[in-house]
Coordinates of C-alpha atoms in Angstrom, one line a residue:
X368 CA 89.2 103.2 98.3
X369 CA 89.9 100.2 96.2
X370 CA 91.1 96.6 96.5
X371 CA 94.9 96.6 96.5
X372 CA 97.8 94.1 96.5
X373 CA 101.0 95.0 98.3
X374 CA 104.2 93.1 97.7
X375 CA 107.5 93.6 99.5
X376 CA 110.7 92.2 97.9
X377 CA 113.0 91.2 100.8
X378 CA 116.8 91.3 100.7
X379 CA 117.6 89.6 104.0
X380 CA 116.0 87.3 106.6
X381 CA 113.5 88.6 109.1
X382 CA 113.8 88.2 112.8
X383 CA 110.8 86.2 114.1
X384 CA 110.0 87.0 117.8
X385 CA 106.5 85.5 118.0
X386 CA 104.1 83.3 116.1
X387 CA 101.4 86.0 115.7
X388 CA 100.3 87.2 112.2
X389 CA 102.0 90.3 110.9
X390 CA 99.2 92.6 109.7
X391 CA 99.5 95.3 107.1
X392 CA 97.6 97.8 109.3
X393 CA 100.2 97.3 112.0
X394 CA 102.9 98.3 109.5
X395 CA 100.9 101.3 108.4
X396 CA 100.3 102.4 112.0
X397 CA 104.0 102.2 112.6
X398 CA 104.6 104.5 109.6
X399 CA 102.1 107.0 110.8
X400 CA 103.5 106.9 114.3
X401 CA 107.1 107.4 113.1
X402 CA 106.0 110.4 110.9
X403 CA 104.1 111.9 113.8
X404 CA 107.2 111.6 116.0
X405 CA 109.3 113.3 113.4
X406 CA 106.8 116.2 113.3
X407 CA 107.0 116.6 117.1
X408 CA 103.8 114.9 118.2
X409 CA 103.6 114.2 121.9
X410 CA 101.3 111.3 121.5
X411 CA 102.3 109.6 118.2
X412 CA 100.7 106.3 119.0
X413 CA 97.3 107.9 119.5
X414 CA 97.5 109.5 116.1
X415 CA 98.3 106.1 114.6
X416 CA 95.0 104.7 116.0
X417 CA 93.1 106.3 113.1
X418 CA 94.1 104.8 109.7
X419 CA 90.9 106.1 108.0
X420 CA 93.0 108.1 105.5
X421 CA 94.6 104.8 104.4
X422 CA 92.2 101.9 104.8
X423 CA 88.5 101.1 104.6
X424 CA 87.0 99.3 107.6
X425 CA 84.6 96.4 108.0
X426 CA 82.1 96.2 110.9
X427 CA 80.7 93.0 112.3
X428 CA 78.5 92.1 115.3
X429 CA 81.5 91.4 117.5
X430 CA 83.7 94.3 116.4
X431 CA 85.4 96.0 113.5
X432 CA 88.7 95.7 111.6
X433 CA 90.6 97.5 109.0
X434 CA 90.3 95.9 105.6
X435 CA 94.0 94.9 105.6
X436 CA 95.3 91.3 105.6
X437 CA 98.2 89.8 107.4
X438 CA 101.3 89.3 105.3
X439 CA 101.7 86.0 103.5
X440 CA 105.4 84.9 103.0
X441 CA 106.9 83.5 99.9
X442 CA 110.0 81.4 100.5
X443 CA 113.1 81.5 98.3
X444 CA 112.9 78.8 95.6
X445 CA 116.4 77.6 96.4
X446 CA 115.8 77.4 100.2
X447 CA 114.9 73.9 101.6
X448 CA 113.4 75.6 104.6
X449 CA 111.7 78.9 105.6
X450 CA 112.7 79.1 109.3
X451 CA 116.2 78.7 110.7
X452 CA 118.0 79.7 113.9
X453 CA 121.1 81.7 114.5
X454 CA 123.3 81.9 117.6
X455 CA 123.7 85.5 118.8
X456 CA 125.9 86.9 121.6
X457 CA 125.8 90.3 123.4
X458 CA 129.2 91.1 124.9
X459 CA 129.7 93.3 127.8
X460 CA 132.2 96.2 127.3
X461 CA 133.5 97.5 130.7
X462 CA 136.2 99.4 129.0
X463 CA 133.7 101.7 127.4
X464 CA 132.3 102.7 130.8
X465 CA 135.7 103.6 132.2
X466 CA 136.5 105.5 129.0
X467 CA 133.3 107.5 129.5
X468 CA 134.4 108.3 133.1
X469 CA 137.7 109.5 131.8
X470 CA 135.8 111.9 129.5
X471 CA 133.9 113.2 132.6
X472 CA 130.6 111.5 131.7
X473 CA 129.7 110.7 135.4
X474 CA 126.3 109.2 134.5
X475 CA 128.2 106.0 133.6
X476 CA 129.4 105.7 137.2
X477 CA 125.9 104.2 138.0
X478 CA 127.1 101.0 136.2
X479 CA 130.0 100.6 138.6
X480 CA 129.9 99.0 142.1
X481 CA 130.9 102.0 144.3
X482 CA 132.7 99.7 146.8
X483 CA 134.9 97.7 144.4
X484 CA 134.8 100.0 141.3
X485 CA 134.0 96.9 139.2
X486 CA 131.4 96.2 136.6
X487 CA 129.2 93.1 137.0
X488 CA 129.2 91.3 133.6
X489 CA 127.1 88.4 135.0
X490 CA 123.8 90.3 135.7
X491 CA 122.1 93.6 135.2
X492 CA 122.3 95.8 132.1
X493 CA 126.0 95.2 131.6
X494 CA 125.8 91.4 131.6
X495 CA 127.0 89.3 128.7
X496 CA 124.4 86.9 127.4
X497 CA 123.7 84.5 124.5
X498 CA 120.4 83.8 122.8
X499 CA 119.0 81.9 119.8
X500 CA 117.2 84.1 117.3
X501 CA 114.8 82.6 114.8
X502 CA 115.0 83.8 111.2
X503 CA 112.3 83.7 108.4
X504 CA 113.9 83.4 104.9
X505 CA 111.5 84.8 102.4
X506 CA 111.8 86.4 98.9
X507 CA 108.5 88.3 99.1
X508 CA 105.9 89.4 101.6
X509 CA 102.4 89.9 100.2
X510 CA 99.3 91.6 101.8
X511 CA 95.9 92.7 100.5
X512 CA 93.7 95.6 101.5
X513 CA 90.9 98.0 100.6
X514 CA 92.4 101.5 100.8
X515 CA 93.8 104.6 99.2
X516 CA 96.5 103.6 96.7
X517 CA 98.4 106.9 96.8
X518 CA 98.4 107.3 100.6
X519 CA 99.5 103.7 101.2
X520 CA 102.2 103.9 98.5
X521 CA 103.6 107.1 100.1
X522 CA 103.6 105.6 103.6
X523 CA 105.2 102.3 102.6
X524 CA 107.8 104.0 100.4
X525 CA 109.6 105.0 103.6
X526 CA 109.9 101.5 104.9
X527 CA 113.6 100.4 104.6
X528 CA 113.5 97.3 106.8
X529 CA 110.9 95.2 108.7
X530 CA 111.1 93.4 112.0
X531 CA 113.6 93.6 114.9
X532 CA 117.3 94.2 114.7
X533 CA 117.0 96.2 111.6
X534 CA 120.2 98.0 112.6
X535 CA 122.0 94.7 112.1
X536 CA 120.8 94.3 108.6
X537 CA 117.9 92.0 109.1
X538 CA 114.6 92.4 107.3
X539 CA 116.0 94.7 104.6
X540 CA 113.4 95.7 101.9
X541 CA 114.5 95.8 98.3
X542 CA 111.3 97.2 96.8
X543 CA 107.6 97.6 97.4
X544 CA 104.7 97.6 94.9
X545 CA 101.2 98.8 95.5
X546 CA 98.8 97.8 92.7
X547 CA 95.2 97.0 92.1
X548 CA 94.3 93.6 93.3
X549 CA 93.3 91.0 90.6
X550 CA 89.6 90.3 90.6
X551 CA 90.0 86.9 92.2
X552 CA 91.9 88.5 95.1
X553 CA 89.6 91.4 95.9
X554 CA 88.5 89.8 99.2
X555 CA 91.9 88.6 100.3
X556 CA 92.0 91.3 102.9
X557 CA 90.0 88.8 105.0
X558 CA 93.2 86.8 105.4
X559 CA 93.6 88.4 108.8
X560 CA 92.5 88.2 112.4
X561 CA 88.7 88.6 112.3
X562 CA 86.0 89.2 115.0
X563 CA 84.4 86.1 116.5
X564 CA 81.6 84.8 114.3
X565 CA 82.5 87.0 111.3
X566 CA 82.4 85.4 107.8
X567 CA 85.9 85.1 106.6
X568 CA 87.3 84.4 103.1
X569 CA 85.3 81.6 101.5
X570 CA 87.2 78.3 101.4
X571 CA 89.5 79.3 104.2
X572 CA 89.2 77.8 107.7
X573 CA 89.5 80.0 110.8
X574 CA 90.5 79.0 114.4
X575 CA 89.6 80.8 117.7
X576 CA 92.3 83.0 119.2
X577 CA 92.7 85.7 121.8
X578 CA 94.0 88.8 120.0
X579 CA 93.4 92.5 119.5
X580 CA 91.5 93.2 116.3
X581 CA 93.5 96.3 115.3
X582 CA 96.9 97.8 115.8
X583 CA 98.7 98.0 118.1
X584 CA 98.6 94.2 118.4
X585 CA 101.1 94.2 121.2
X586 CA 98.5 96.0 123.5
X587 CA 97.2 93.0 125.4
X588 CA 94.5 94.9 127.1
X589 CA 92.7 95.2 123.8
X590 CA 92.7 91.4 123.2
X591 CA 89.3 89.8 122.6
X592 CA 88.0 86.4 121.5
X593 CA 88.7 86.4 117.7
X594 CA 89.6 84.1 114.9
X595 CA 92.6 83.7 112.6
X596 CA 92.8 82.0 109.1
X597 CA 94.6 78.7 108.8
X598 CA 96.9 79.6 105.8

């Protein structure tokens, strides 16, 4: 295990669905989970809980974390802002349901009111709706860790896009580099959610939060009192 610096070159904006940090160990866990699913695992998320083959870990009085930072985002030099909003629309398509019935796909009949043979486009799974999506415009995403260079490079080489709505072209990855971290950045893995009371990166202030300490960060039952860097 050695200090590493990971840089993603981004080719399109990233969908932002919350204000939480995006940790490198979460991305690695996703890679491990996806590979386990492809190999036929029945409990892929459980296999992604152990990242010991990729990352070193740091143990403190209030818990332990993988030595992997949250990503830091570098905006485009020509962009006057990092965040923007885009209006999006999901249209209902009743014709596709009736076409499916014509093909004998009777499962689609559940979407039709049996009394009127109409599709409700105002509510339920067939509704049409509009929402505002927030985009993050960045040229690069950078993270630091202490880990196995070859294992991490192999896992991240399969990442083609990051974030939600990847199928629509958001969060496209141009390239990823995994290199030895410069001496002055060897401890930058501490730019992450840390256990309460843990000494963070010198010179960086941390604030109290309620958050899991490890991936999956969406699992709210794992949330504890922790601290995040103000960067």
